Amino acid sequence: MKKTLIALATLAAAGAAFAQSSVTLYGVADIGLQDTNAPGSKLQLNSSATMNNGNSRWGIRGTEDLGGGLKAGFNFEAGLSLDDGKTGQSGGGGNYFSRAAYMTLAGGFGELSLGRRLNPAYYTAEAWALTGYANYLAGFSQFGAAVRGFRYSDMIMYTSPSFSGLTVQFGHVLKGDAGVGAINDLSLRYAQGPLSVAFDYNKQSNVPGSNKHLGASYDFGGFKLAGAWIDPAGAAKGFVIGGTVKLGTVSLLAEFARDTNADDTDFLLEAKYPLSKRTFAYAAYLQDGKKKNGAFNAATVGKNVNGFGLGIRHNF
């Protein structure tokens, strides 16, 4: 009887320990057809390409309750291609978990993370990127440099708690890790009800100029409007404006991205149809303006280049 009670107590303690921890497997599978009117272009079946809604990937994330209001966490994420099963992407130098590899410590003070992950500029752009940051986002085709490549390796990042809708986020890469110059990335984001507003400033100490963008979106119910002012380092400068509307179960989106210095406009049309809560079909048309190289290097081609995509995405 005594042994039975001890065994039951051990199982109860183990159950309590497991209840304080969680590990989640997640990912995205996205594949579709793509073609452009660029010379030599042919219809292709692609995964993680420009006219895919997103990049296929899988990941593991988890948390552990440390007590006293503290939680430790981790996230490992790898890119993969449904074309041929290859792994690795997102500027990770061929490393397996190139999309994310970091740890976190969170509590009432906010969250501190250490490692490779999405940067504050990326989270800022979520306020106005109505596609949910699809690969064919017109704003990225026109102003990709403004978000400094989405991810930093060796980043120290702090995210504050929300103060009545306001969140402050700061990322820093030490000079010893960046190699040539330390990187600083500051994001201020406000989200309350139907309104979202966000500003980002990022700079590498040895590079002239800085990247800045200020954007906002407002949800009117059946219609959502968004826009952003974008000023990357260098000659580019301009704006993005877009809107999305639901017609029954179908979501329709239009977005313009204009570089006012280059007198160049990129344009996006997108339609999405939900097949379930986690799966949707999509069709997209992206025009890369001929006065500046964007998603399809239109300036090099010497004419506006139009891209077409038709695909399906499953989130798990």
PDB file of N, CA and C in Angstrom, residues 126-218:
ATOM      1  N   GLU A 126       3.848  44.519 -40.023  1.00  0.00           N
ATOM      2  CA  GLU A 126       2.598  43.764 -39.899  1.00  0.00           C
ATOM      3  C   GLU A 126       1.395  44.665 -39.686  1.00  0.00           C
ATOM      4  N   ALA A 127       1.620  45.883 -39.182  1.00  0.00           N
ATOM      5  CA  ALA A 127       0.512  46.806 -38.934  1.00  0.00           C
ATOM      6  C   ALA A 127      -0.144  47.267 -40.225  1.00  0.00           C
ATOM      7  N   TRP A 128       0.617  47.300 -41.333  1.00  0.00           N
ATOM      8  CA  TRP A 128       0.057  47.806 -42.593  1.00  0.00           C
ATOM      9  C   TRP A 128       0.136  46.815 -43.756  1.00  0.00           C
ATOM     10  N   ALA A 129       0.799  45.675 -43.551  1.00  0.00           N
ATOM     11  CA  ALA A 129       0.924  44.678 -44.622  1.00  0.00           C
ATOM     12  C   ALA A 129      -0.327  43.796 -44.620  1.00  0.00           C
ATOM     13  N   LEU A 130      -1.315  44.159 -45.423  1.00  0.00           N
ATOM     14  CA  LEU A 130      -2.623  43.519 -45.367  1.00  0.00           C
ATOM     15  C   LEU A 130      -2.615  42.076 -45.847  1.00  0.00           C
ATOM     16  N   THR A 131      -1.613  41.674 -46.605  1.00  0.00           N
ATOM     17  CA  THR A 131      -1.550  40.292 -47.073  1.00  0.00           C
ATOM     18  C   THR A 131      -1.085  39.339 -45.979  1.00  0.00           C
ATOM     19  N   GLY A 132      -0.727  39.889 -44.795  1.00  0.00           N
ATOM     20  CA  GLY A 132      -0.106  39.049 -43.788  1.00  0.00           C
ATOM     21  C   GLY A 132       1.339  38.745 -44.142  1.00  0.00           C
ATOM     22  N   TYR A 133       1.955  39.670 -44.876  1.00  0.00           N
ATOM     23  CA  TYR A 133       3.341  39.566 -45.349  1.00  0.00           C
ATOM     24  C   TYR A 133       3.528  38.411 -46.319  1.00  0.00           C
ATOM     25  N   ALA A 134       2.659  38.357 -47.312  1.00  0.00           N
ATOM     26  CA  ALA A 134       2.816  37.372 -48.378  1.00  0.00           C
ATOM     27  C   ALA A 134       4.093  37.640 -49.169  1.00  0.00           C
ATOM     28  N   ASN A 135       4.631  36.619 -49.822  1.00  0.00           N
ATOM     29  CA  ASN A 135       5.856  36.777 -50.621  1.00  0.00           C
ATOM     30  C   ASN A 135       5.694  37.814 -51.725  1.00  0.00           C
ATOM     31  N   TYR A 136       4.465  37.936 -52.246  1.00  0.00           N
ATOM     32  CA  TYR A 136       4.206  38.852 -53.358  1.00  0.00           C
ATOM     33  C   TYR A 136       3.758  40.242 -52.911  1.00  0.00           C
ATOM     34  N   LEU A 137       3.986  40.589 -51.672  1.00  0.00           N
ATOM     35  CA  LEU A 137       3.635  41.916 -51.152  1.00  0.00           C
ATOM     36  C   LEU A 137       4.261  43.018 -52.015  1.00  0.00           C
ATOM     37  N   ALA A 138       3.449  43.932 -52.514  1.00  0.00           N
ATOM     38  CA  ALA A 138       3.966  45.000 -53.372  1.00  0.00           C
ATOM     39  C   ALA A 138       4.932  45.903 -52.613  1.00  0.00           C
ATOM     40  N   GLY A 139       4.650  46.149 -51.334  1.00  0.00           N
ATOM     41  CA  GLY A 139       5.534  46.985 -50.527  1.00  0.00           C
ATOM     42  C   GLY A 139       6.926  46.393 -50.386  1.00  0.00           C
ATOM     43  N   PHE A 140       7.004  45.068 -50.303  1.00  0.00           N
ATOM     44  CA  PHE A 140       8.316  44.437 -50.215  1.00  0.00           C
ATOM     45  C   PHE A 140       9.027  44.459 -51.560  1.00  0.00           C
ATOM     46  N   SER A 141       8.290  44.252 -52.656  1.00  0.00           N
ATOM     47  CA  SER A 141       8.890  44.337 -53.985  1.00  0.00           C
ATOM     48  C   SER A 141       9.520  45.708 -54.212  1.00  0.00           C
ATOM     49  N   GLN A 142       8.842  46.745 -53.736  1.00  0.00           N
ATOM     50  CA  GLN A 142       9.304  48.115 -53.950  1.00  0.00           C
ATOM     51  C   GLN A 142      10.329  48.575 -52.924  1.00  0.00           C
ATOM     52  N   PHE A 143      10.144  48.194 -51.640  1.00  0.00           N
ATOM     53  CA  PHE A 143      10.957  48.754 -50.549  1.00  0.00           C
ATOM     54  C   PHE A 143      11.523  47.675 -49.636  1.00  0.00           C
ATOM     55  N   GLY A 144      11.947  46.559 -50.175  1.00  0.00           N
ATOM     56  CA  GLY A 144      12.415  45.458 -49.342  1.00  0.00           C
ATOM     57  C   GLY A 144      13.497  45.842 -48.356  1.00  0.00           C
ATOM     58  N   ALA A 145      14.348  46.796 -48.728  1.00  0.00           N
ATOM     59  CA  ALA A 145      15.471  47.184 -47.863  1.00  0.00           C
ATOM     60  C   ALA A 145      15.017  47.803 -46.551  1.00  0.00           C
ATOM     61  N   ALA A 146      13.789  48.305 -46.501  1.00  0.00           N
ATOM     62  CA  ALA A 146      13.330  49.008 -45.302  1.00  0.00           C
ATOM     63  C   ALA A 146      13.236  48.094 -44.094  1.00  0.00           C
ATOM     64  N   VAL A 147      13.116  46.792 -44.323  1.00  0.00           N
ATOM     65  CA  VAL A 147      13.006  45.879 -43.192  1.00  0.00           C
ATOM     66  C   VAL A 147      14.296  45.080 -42.967  1.00  0.00           C
ATOM     67  N   ARG A 148      15.370  45.454 -43.616  1.00  0.00           N
ATOM     68  CA  ARG A 148      16.701  44.890 -43.393  1.00  0.00           C
ATOM     69  C   ARG A 148      16.710  43.361 -43.448  1.00  0.00           C
ATOM     70  N   GLY A 149      15.987  42.771 -44.389  1.00  0.00           N
ATOM     71  CA  GLY A 149      16.087  41.337 -44.578  1.00  0.00           C
ATOM     72  C   GLY A 149      15.300  40.500 -43.597  1.00  0.00           C
ATOM     73  N   PHE A 150      14.394  41.096 -42.834  1.00  0.00           N
ATOM     74  CA  PHE A 150      13.470  40.383 -41.944  1.00  0.00           C
ATOM     75  C   PHE A 150      14.099  39.835 -40.670  1.00  0.00           C
ATOM     76  N   ARG A 151      15.291  39.260 -40.757  1.00  0.00           N
ATOM     77  CA  ARG A 151      15.860  38.556 -39.611  1.00  0.00           C
ATOM     78  C   ARG A 151      17.262  39.047 -39.298  1.00  0.00           C
ATOM     79  N   TYR A 152      17.629  38.948 -37.998  1.00  0.00           N
ATOM     80  CA  TYR A 152      19.001  39.173 -37.571  1.00  0.00           C
ATOM     81  C   TYR A 152      19.497  37.911 -36.876  1.00  0.00           C
ATOM     82  N   SER A 153      20.741  37.553 -37.115  1.00  0.00           N
ATOM     83  CA  SER A 153      21.399  36.525 -36.323  1.00  0.00           C
ATOM     84  C   SER A 153      22.023  37.183 -35.094  1.00  0.00           C
ATOM     85  N   ASP A 154      22.202  36.412 -34.042  1.00  0.00           N
ATOM     86  CA  ASP A 154      22.845  36.898 -32.801  1.00  0.00           C
ATOM     87  C   ASP A 154      22.154  38.137 -32.238  1.00  0.00           C
ATOM     88  N   MET A 155      20.835  38.206 -32.352  1.00  0.00           N
ATOM     89  CA  MET A 155      20.124  39.407 -31.899  1.00  0.00           C
ATOM     90  C   MET A 155      19.715  39.310 -30.434  1.00  0.00           C
ATOM     91  N   ILE A 156      19.919  40.406 -29.744  1.00  0.00           N
ATOM     92  CA  ILE A 156      19.378  40.596 -28.394  1.00  0.00           C
ATOM     93  C   ILE A 156      18.142  41.479 -28.565  1.00  0.00           C
ATOM     94  N   MET A 157      16.969  40.969 -28.226  1.00  0.00           N
ATOM     95  CA  MET A 157      15.737  41.731 -28.458  1.00  0.00           C
ATOM     96  C   MET A 157      14.883  41.783 -27.206  1.00  0.00           C
ATOM     97  N   TYR A 158      14.409  42.974 -26.906  1.00  0.00           N
ATOM     98  CA  TYR A 158      13.494  43.173 -25.774  1.00  0.00           C
ATOM     99  C   TYR A 158      12.144  43.643 -26.296  1.00  0.00           C
ATOM    100  N   THR A 159      11.074  43.027 -25.791  1.00  0.00           N
ATOM    101  CA  THR A 159       9.707  43.420 -26.113  1.00  0.00           C
ATOM    102  C   THR A 159       8.990  43.766 -24.824  1.00  0.00           C
ATOM    103  N   SER A 160       8.452  44.972 -24.751  1.00  0.00           N
ATOM    104  CA  SER A 160       7.792  45.424 -23.526  1.00  0.00           C
ATOM    105  C   SER A 160       6.402  44.817 -23.396  1.00  0.00           C
ATOM    106  N   PRO A 161       5.836  44.851 -22.186  1.00  0.00           N
ATOM    107  CA  PRO A 161       4.412  44.537 -22.070  1.00  0.00           C
ATOM    108  C   PRO A 161       3.603  45.604 -22.814  1.00  0.00           C
ATOM    109  N   SER A 162       2.345  45.335 -23.061  1.00  0.00           N
ATOM    110  CA  SER A 162       1.481  46.314 -23.711  1.00  0.00           C
ATOM    111  C   SER A 162       1.003  47.336 -22.683  1.00  0.00           C
ATOM    112  N   PHE A 163       1.226  48.621 -22.991  1.00  0.00           N
ATOM    113  CA  PHE A 163       0.756  49.714 -22.138  1.00  0.00           C
ATOM    114  C   PHE A 163      -0.438  50.356 -22.818  1.00  0.00           C
ATOM    115  N   SER A 164      -1.637  49.887 -22.478  1.00  0.00           N
ATOM    116  CA  SER A 164      -2.881  50.389 -23.085  1.00  0.00           C
ATOM    117  C   SER A 164      -2.809  50.333 -24.614  1.00  0.00           C
ATOM    118  N   GLY A 165      -2.233  49.255 -25.127  1.00  0.00           N
ATOM    119  CA  GLY A 165      -2.134  49.067 -26.575  1.00  0.00           C
ATOM    120  C   GLY A 165      -0.790  49.407 -27.178  1.00  0.00           C
ATOM    121  N   LEU A 166       0.106  50.080 -26.425  1.00  0.00           N
ATOM    122  CA  LEU A 166       1.418  50.476 -26.933  1.00  0.00           C
ATOM    123  C   LEU A 166       2.475  49.449 -26.542  1.00  0.00           C
ATOM    124  N   THR A 167       3.220  48.956 -27.538  1.00  0.00           N
ATOM    125  CA  THR A 167       4.308  48.003 -27.312  1.00  0.00           C
ATOM    126  C   THR A 167       5.598  48.573 -27.875  1.00  0.00           C
ATOM    127  N   VAL A 168       6.667  48.495 -27.082  1.00  0.00           N
ATOM    128  CA  VAL A 168       7.993  48.954 -27.497  1.00  0.00           C
ATOM    129  C   VAL A 168       8.873  47.724 -27.705  1.00  0.00           C
ATOM    130  N   GLN A 169       9.608  47.714 -28.798  1.00  0.00           N
ATOM    131  CA  GLN A 169      10.488  46.577 -29.089  1.00  0.00           C
ATOM    132  C   GLN A 169      11.828  47.104 -29.593  1.00  0.00           C
ATOM    133  N   PHE A 170      12.917  46.542 -29.070  1.00  0.00           N
ATOM    134  CA  PHE A 170      14.247  46.987 -29.473  1.00  0.00           C
ATOM    135  C   PHE A 170      15.144  45.786 -29.713  1.00  0.00           C
ATOM    136  N   GLY A 171      15.769  45.749 -30.881  1.00  0.00           N
ATOM    137  CA  GLY A 171      16.708  44.689 -31.207  1.00  0.00           C
ATOM    138  C   GLY A 171      18.109  45.246 -31.412  1.00  0.00           C
ATOM    139  N   HIS A 172      19.110  44.515 -30.965  1.00  0.00           N
ATOM    140  CA  HIS A 172      20.499  44.962 -31.085  1.00  0.00           C
ATOM    141  C   HIS A 172      21.389  43.777 -31.437  1.00  0.00           C
ATOM    142  N   VAL A 173      22.273  43.990 -32.417  1.00  0.00           N
ATOM    143  CA  VAL A 173      23.290  43.003 -32.770  1.00  0.00           C
ATOM    144  C   VAL A 173      24.650  43.632 -32.490  1.00  0.00           C
ATOM    145  N   LEU A 174      25.418  43.012 -31.635  1.00  0.00           N
ATOM    146  CA  LEU A 174      26.718  43.550 -31.249  1.00  0.00           C
ATOM    147  C   LEU A 174      27.661  43.612 -32.449  1.00  0.00           C
ATOM    148  N   LYS A 175      28.560  44.572 -32.398  1.00  0.00           N
ATOM    149  CA  LYS A 175      29.512  44.737 -33.496  1.00  0.00           C
ATOM    150  C   LYS A 175      30.332  43.473 -33.703  1.00  0.00           C
ATOM    151  N   GLY A 176      30.673  42.806 -32.609  1.00  0.00           N
ATOM    152  CA  GLY A 176      31.448  41.577 -32.719  1.00  0.00           C
ATOM    153  C   GLY A 176      30.713  40.477 -33.440  1.00  0.00           C
ATOM    154  N   ASP A 177      29.377  40.507 -33.403  1.00  0.00           N
ATOM    155  CA  ASP A 177      28.570  39.512 -34.100  1.00  0.00           C
ATOM    156  C   ASP A 177      28.221  39.958 -35.523  1.00  0.00           C
ATOM    157  N   ALA A 178      27.921  41.262 -35.673  1.00  0.00           N
ATOM    158  CA  ALA A 178      27.559  41.782 -36.998  1.00  0.00           C
ATOM    159  C   ALA A 178      28.760  41.812 -37.933  1.00  0.00           C
ATOM    160  N   GLY A 179      29.965  41.893 -37.353  1.00  0.00           N
ATOM    161  CA  GLY A 179      31.180  41.832 -38.156  1.00  0.00           C
ATOM    162  C   GLY A 179      31.758  43.182 -38.508  1.00  0.00           C
ATOM    163  N   VAL A 180      30.932  44.119 -38.987  1.00  0.00           N
ATOM    164  CA  VAL A 180      31.464  45.412 -39.426  1.00  0.00           C
ATOM    165  C   VAL A 180      30.855  46.589 -38.682  1.00  0.00           C
ATOM    166  N   GLY A 181      29.639  46.446 -38.203  1.00  0.00           N
ATOM    167  CA  GLY A 181      28.991  47.548 -37.502  1.00  0.00           C
ATOM    168  C   GLY A 181      27.779  47.057 -36.734  1.00  0.00           C
ATOM    169  N   ALA A 182      27.610  47.536 -35.509  1.00  0.00           N
ATOM    170  CA  ALA A 182      26.473  47.124 -34.683  1.00  0.00           C
ATOM    171  C   ALA A 182      25.160  47.534 -35.350  1.00  0.00           C
ATOM    172  N   ILE A 183      24.114  46.761 -35.116  1.00  0.00           N
ATOM    173  CA  ILE A 183      22.789  47.035 -35.677  1.00  0.00           C
ATOM    174  C   ILE A 183      21.822  47.367 -34.546  1.00  0.00           C
ATOM    175  N   ASN A 184      21.059  48.439 -34.721  1.00  0.00           N
ATOM    176  CA  ASN A 184      20.010  48.819 -33.785  1.00  0.00           C
ATOM    177  C   ASN A 184      18.682  48.912 -34.529  1.00  0.00           C
ATOM    178  N   ASP A 185      17.622  48.395 -33.912  1.00  0.00           N
ATOM    179  CA  ASP A 185      16.308  48.362 -34.547  1.00  0.00           C
ATOM    180  C   ASP A 185      15.245  48.641 -33.487  1.00  0.00           C
ATOM    181  N   LEU A 186      14.569  49.779 -33.603  1.00  0.00           N
ATOM    182  CA  LEU A 186      13.565  50.201 -32.623  1.00  0.00           C
ATOM    183  C   LEU A 186      12.185  50.236 -33.262  1.00  0.00           C
ATOM    184  N   SER A 187      11.222  49.616 -32.592  1.00  0.00           N
ATOM    185  CA  SER A 187       9.844  49.574 -33.085  1.00  0.00           C
ATOM    186  C   SER A 187       8.886  50.070 -32.006  1.00  0.00           C
ATOM    187  N   LEU A 188       7.959  50.939 -32.414  1.00  0.00           N
ATOM    188  CA  LEU A 188       6.874  51.401 -31.549  1.00  0.00           C
ATOM    189  C   LEU A 188       5.565  51.015 -32.219  1.00  0.00           C
ATOM    190  N   ARG A 189       4.728  50.249 -31.518  1.00  0.00           N
ATOM    191  CA  ARG A 189       3.488  49.761 -32.118  1.00  0.00           C
ATOM    192  C   ARG A 189       2.304  50.008 -31.182  1.00  0.00           C
ATOM    193  N   TYR A 190       1.212  50.500 -31.797  1.00  0.00           N
ATOM    194  CA  TYR A 190      -0.019  50.731 -31.035  1.00  0.00           C
ATOM    195  C   TYR A 190      -1.158  49.993 -31.712  1.00  0.00           C
ATOM    196  N   ALA A 191      -1.882  49.200 -30.947  1.00  0.00           N
ATOM    197  CA  ALA A 191      -3.032  48.468 -31.483  1.00  0.00           C
ATOM    198  C   ALA A 191      -4.149  48.503 -30.459  1.00  0.00           C
ATOM    199  N   GLN A 192      -5.269  49.075 -30.853  1.00  0.00           N
ATOM    200  CA  GLN A 192      -6.426  49.192 -29.957  1.00  0.00           C
ATOM    201  C   GLN A 192      -7.683  49.156 -30.809  1.00  0.00           C
ATOM    202  N   GLY A 193      -8.489  48.114 -30.634  1.00  0.00           N
ATOM    203  CA  GLY A 193      -9.711  48.008 -31.413  1.00  0.00           C
ATOM    204  C   GLY A 193      -9.406  47.883 -32.890  1.00  0.00           C
ATOM    205  N   PRO A 194     -10.059  48.671 -33.740  1.00  0.00           N
ATOM    206  CA  PRO A 194      -9.858  48.550 -35.193  1.00  0.00           C
ATOM    207  C   PRO A 194      -8.607  49.250 -35.716  1.00  0.00           C
ATOM    208  N   LEU A 195      -7.910  50.010 -34.852  1.00  0.00           N
ATOM    209  CA  LEU A 195      -6.774  50.824 -35.288  1.00  0.00           C
ATOM    210  C   LEU A 195      -5.440  50.208 -34.904  1.00  0.00           C
ATOM    211  N   SER A 196      -4.507  50.176 -35.865  1.00  0.00           N
ATOM    212  CA  SER A 196      -3.123  49.780 -35.607  1.00  0.00           C
ATOM    213  C   SER A 196      -2.204  50.824 -36.225  1.00  0.00           C
ATOM    214  N   VAL A 197      -1.205  51.278 -35.459  1.00  0.00           N
ATOM    215  CA  VAL A 197      -0.216  52.249 -35.931  1.00  0.00           C
ATOM    216  C   VAL A 197       1.162  51.757 -35.502  1.00  0.00           C
ATOM    217  N   ALA A 198       2.167  51.874 -36.367  1.00  0.00           N
ATOM    218  CA  ALA A 198       3.496  51.377 -36.019  1.00  0.00           C
ATOM    219  C   ALA A 198       4.576  52.202 -36.701  1.00  0.00           C
ATOM    220  N   PHE A 199       5.711  52.347 -36.004  1.00  0.00           N
ATOM    221  CA  PHE A 199       6.876  53.070 -36.529  1.00  0.00           C
ATOM    222  C   PHE A 199       8.122  52.253 -36.253  1.00  0.00           C
ATOM    223  N   ASP A 200       9.034  52.232 -37.222  1.00  0.00           N
ATOM    224  CA  ASP A 200      10.302  51.521 -37.024  1.00  0.00           C
ATOM    225  C   ASP A 200      11.472  52.368 -37.517  1.00  0.00           C
ATOM    226  N   TYR A 201      12.563  52.284 -36.769  1.00  0.00           N
ATOM    227  CA  TYR A 201      13.819  52.930 -37.150  1.00  0.00           C
ATOM    228  C   TYR A 201      14.922  51.895 -36.966  1.00  0.00           C
ATOM    229  N   ASN A 202      15.675  51.600 -38.033  1.00  0.00           N
ATOM    230  CA  ASN A 202      16.795  50.678 -37.875  1.00  0.00           C
ATOM    231  C   ASN A 202      18.006  51.174 -38.648  1.00  0.00           C
ATOM    232  N   LYS A 203      19.181  50.862 -38.088  1.00  0.00           N
ATOM    233  CA  LYS A 203      20.431  51.384 -38.671  1.00  0.00           C
ATOM    234  C   LYS A 203      21.588  50.468 -38.297  1.00  0.00           C
ATOM    235  N   GLN A 204      22.505  50.297 -39.247  1.00  0.00           N
ATOM    236  CA  GLN A 204      23.778  49.637 -38.963  1.00  0.00           C
ATOM    237  C   GLN A 204      24.833  50.715 -38.890  1.00  0.00           C
ATOM    238  N   SER A 205      25.636  50.695 -37.827  1.00  0.00           N
ATOM    239  CA  SER A 205      26.511  51.822 -37.498  1.00  0.00           C
ATOM    240  C   SER A 205      27.501  52.188 -38.594  1.00  0.00           C
ATOM    241  N   ASN A 206      27.933  51.231 -39.395  1.00  0.00           N
ATOM    242  CA  ASN A 206      28.942  51.533 -40.422  1.00  0.00           C
ATOM    243  C   ASN A 206      28.329  51.834 -41.785  1.00  0.00           C
ATOM    244  N   VAL A 207      27.000  51.854 -41.886  1.00  0.00           N
ATOM    245  CA  VAL A 207      26.318  52.081 -43.161  1.00  0.00           C
ATOM    246  C   VAL A 207      25.677  53.464 -43.159  1.00  0.00           C
ATOM    247  N   PRO A 208      25.922  54.296 -44.171  1.00  0.00           N
ATOM    248  CA  PRO A 208      25.297  55.629 -44.220  1.00  0.00           C
ATOM    249  C   PRO A 208      23.772  55.513 -44.290  1.00  0.00           C
ATOM    250  N   GLY A 209      23.092  56.445 -43.623  1.00  0.00           N
ATOM    251  CA  GLY A 209      21.640  56.475 -43.675  1.00  0.00           C
ATOM    252  C   GLY A 209      21.007  55.449 -42.758  1.00  0.00           C
ATOM    253  N   SER A 210      19.677  55.473 -42.734  1.00  0.00           N
ATOM    254  CA  SER A 210      18.911  54.569 -41.877  1.00  0.00           C
ATOM    255  C   SER A 210      17.631  54.177 -42.603  1.00  0.00           C
ATOM    256  N   ASN A 211      16.960  53.169 -42.082  1.00  0.00           N
ATOM    257  CA  ASN A 211      15.683  52.723 -42.639  1.00  0.00           C
ATOM    258  C   ASN A 211      14.552  53.113 -41.690  1.00  0.00           C
ATOM    259  N   LYS A 212      13.535  53.739 -42.235  1.00  0.00           N
ATOM    260  CA  LYS A 212      12.402  54.178 -41.403  1.00  0.00           C
ATOM    261  C   LYS A 212      11.096  53.862 -42.126  1.00  0.00           C
ATOM    262  N   HIS A 213      10.099  53.440 -41.379  1.00  0.00           N
ATOM    263  CA  HIS A 213       8.762  53.369 -41.949  1.00  0.00           C
ATOM    264  C   HIS A 213       7.701  53.563 -40.864  1.00  0.00           C
ATOM    265  N   LEU A 214       6.634  54.248 -41.266  1.00  0.00           N
ATOM    266  CA  LEU A 214       5.508  54.557 -40.398  1.00  0.00           C
ATOM    267  C   LEU A 214       4.244  54.124 -41.118  1.00  0.00           C
ATOM    268  N   GLY A 215       3.470  53.242 -40.506  1.00  0.00           N
ATOM    269  CA  GLY A 215       2.280  52.716 -41.176  1.00  0.00           C
ATOM    270  C   GLY A 215       1.116  52.556 -40.226  1.00  0.00           C
ATOM    271  N   ALA A 216      -0.063  52.382 -40.816  1.00  0.00           N
ATOM    272  CA  ALA A 216      -1.271  52.228 -40.018  1.00  0.00           C
ATOM    273  C   ALA A 216      -2.326  51.478 -40.815  1.00  0.00           C
ATOM    274  N   SER A 217      -3.272  50.894 -40.107  1.00  0.00           N
ATOM    275  CA  SER A 217      -4.428  50.257 -40.735  1.00  0.00           C
ATOM    276  C   SER A 217      -5.651  50.495 -39.865  1.00  0.00           C
ATOM    277  N   TYR A 218      -6.824  50.485 -40.524  1.00  0.00           N
ATOM    278  CA  TYR A 218      -8.075  50.660 -39.789  1.00  0.00           C
ATOM    279  C   TYR A 218      -9.119  49.698 -40.364  1.00  0.00           C
TER     280      TYR A 218
END
